[in-house]
Amino acid sequence: EAGVAQSPRYKIIEKRQSVAFWCNPISGHATLYWYQQILGQGPKLLIQFQNNGVVDDSQLPKDRFSAERLKGVDSTLKIQPAKLEDSAVYLCASSLLSQTQYFGPGTRLLVL
Amino acid sequence: QKEVEQDPGPLSVPEGAIVSLNCTYSNSAFQYFMWYRQYSRKGPELLMYTYSSGNKEDGRFTAQVDKSSKYISLFIRDSQPSDSATYLCAMSFTGGGNKLTFGTGTQLKVEL
């Protein structure tokens, strides 16, 4: 069974630029999550989708971050414009109805 | 006060030692407790999953939950250099939409 796929693996941009990350969850997983992991910290949930609907986006900085999962499968997370403090690893995870979340390898973002 | 507290380490032990990793939490609604292992530049991988209080054993790993003290532990017996990683505790509760709240992670190094 293929795991959660993410791309790109690494991205370097300058502040005020925009960037987008892509995630393809495990086949059949209805729930998809985007987390932000700043160096030395645990992952923080940004947004959770159930199929193509948003379940929780309470910690998503909506003035600059957006996410979509139009067909209920893969998802895109966008940052526009990026700030220095957005430098982090962006993790995507997916799950069935159980509590078990399976994580992808993450995208490491560096904002200069 | 953070909802979940975890000593960041680093913790360095000799090969074969018993390792004890711990988290405390403040939200008594948490019912599901997990331990994830995260290797450098990889996504978190689920190690142990426990519901409510009690012990759970899987090979060299034992997870303990004491809800009365709001304290969870992960024990690793006969530690190996391949156990060197960051260990993250995570928690969730029924009605929380499967949202995980993570600790900051403890960095473990097992030396030959």
mmCIF file of C-alpha atoms in Angstrom, chain A residues 9-10 33 35 37 40-43 45 48 55-56 58-59 91 95-101 103-106 108, chain B residues 2 8 32 34 36 38 40-46 49 88 92-94 96-105:
data_model
loop_
_atom_site.group_PDB
_atom_site.id
_atom_site.type_symbol
_atom_site.label_atom_id
_atom_site.label_comp_id
_atom_site.label_asym_id
_atom_site.label_seq_id
_atom_site.Cartn_x
_atom_site.Cartn_y
_atom_site.Cartn_z
ATOM 1 C CA ARG A 9 10.324 17.853 -0.544
ATOM 2 C CA TYR A 10 12.226 21.119 -0.188
ATOM 3 C CA TYR A 33 -4.727 16.890 7.630
ATOM 4 C CA TYR A 35 0.295 20.221 10.010
ATOM 5 C CA GLN A 37 6.123 21.637 12.420
ATOM 6 C CA GLY A 40 12.135 21.873 17.886
ATOM 7 C CA GLN A 41 8.356 21.709 18.207
ATOM 8 C CA GLY A 42 5.644 19.141 17.700
ATOM 9 C CA PRO A 43 3.331 19.304 14.694
ATOM 10 C CA LEU A 45 -2.742 21.155 13.019
ATOM 11 C CA GLN A 48 -8.501 19.078 8.556
ATOM 12 C CA VAL A 55 -13.739 20.049 9.559
ATOM 13 C CA ASP A 56 -11.321 22.288 11.459
ATOM 14 C CA SER A 58 -9.243 27.149 13.576
ATOM 15 C CA GLN A 59 -5.425 27.399 13.611
ATOM 16 C CA LEU A 91 3.300 17.637 7.022
ATOM 17 C CA SER A 95 -6.760 8.570 8.130
ATOM 18 C CA LEU A 96 -9.825 6.412 7.830
ATOM 19 C CA LEU A 97 -12.401 6.721 10.607
ATOM 20 C CA SER A 98 -9.968 5.531 13.294
ATOM 21 C CA GLN A 99 -7.640 7.695 15.318
ATOM 22 C CA THR A 100 -4.594 6.460 13.414
ATOM 23 C CA GLN A 101 -3.088 9.154 11.246
ATOM 24 C CA PHE A 103 2.044 10.999 7.842
ATOM 25 C CA GLY A 104 3.888 11.853 4.667
ATOM 26 C CA PRO A 105 7.585 12.818 4.570
ATOM 27 C CA GLY A 106 6.819 16.539 4.705
ATOM 28 C CA ARG A 108 10.703 21.641 4.281
ATOM 29 C CA LYS B 2 0.914 24.162 27.097
ATOM 30 C CA PRO B 8 12.881 18.014 24.630
ATOM 31 C CA TYR B 32 -6.557 8.560 23.166
ATOM 32 C CA MET B 34 -0.200 7.921 21.008
ATOM 33 C CA TYR B 36 5.099 8.659 17.289
ATOM 34 C CA GLN B 38 10.236 10.694 13.868
ATOM 35 C CA SER B 40 15.504 13.090 10.896
ATOM 36 C CA ARG B 41 13.923 14.550 7.758
ATOM 37 C CA LYS B 42 11.039 12.058 7.856
ATOM 38 C CA GLY B 43 7.380 12.258 8.844
ATOM 39 C CA PRO B 44 6.153 10.903 12.204
ATOM 40 C CA GLU B 45 5.443 7.174 12.344
ATOM 41 C CA LEU B 46 2.914 5.717 14.787
ATOM 42 C CA TYR B 49 -1.752 3.719 20.489
ATOM 43 C CA LEU B 88 6.492 12.617 20.031
ATOM 44 C CA SER B 92 -6.969 13.391 21.256
ATOM 45 C CA PHE B 93 -10.499 13.039 22.597
ATOM 46 C CA THR B 94 -13.879 11.862 21.418
ATOM 47 C CA GLY B 96 -12.482 16.442 18.979
ATOM 48 C CA GLY B 97 -12.703 15.457 15.322
ATOM 49 C CA ASN B 98 -9.639 13.243 15.611
ATOM 50 C CA LYS B 99 -7.484 16.339 16.134
ATOM 51 C CA LEU B 100 -4.092 15.441 17.614
ATOM 52 C CA THR B 101 -2.313 17.638 20.142
ATOM 53 C CA PHE B 102 1.397 16.898 20.143
ATOM 54 C CA GLY B 103 4.160 17.375 22.664
ATOM 55 C CA THR B 104 7.367 19.047 21.527
ATOM 56 C CA GLY B 105 9.162 15.717 21.148
#
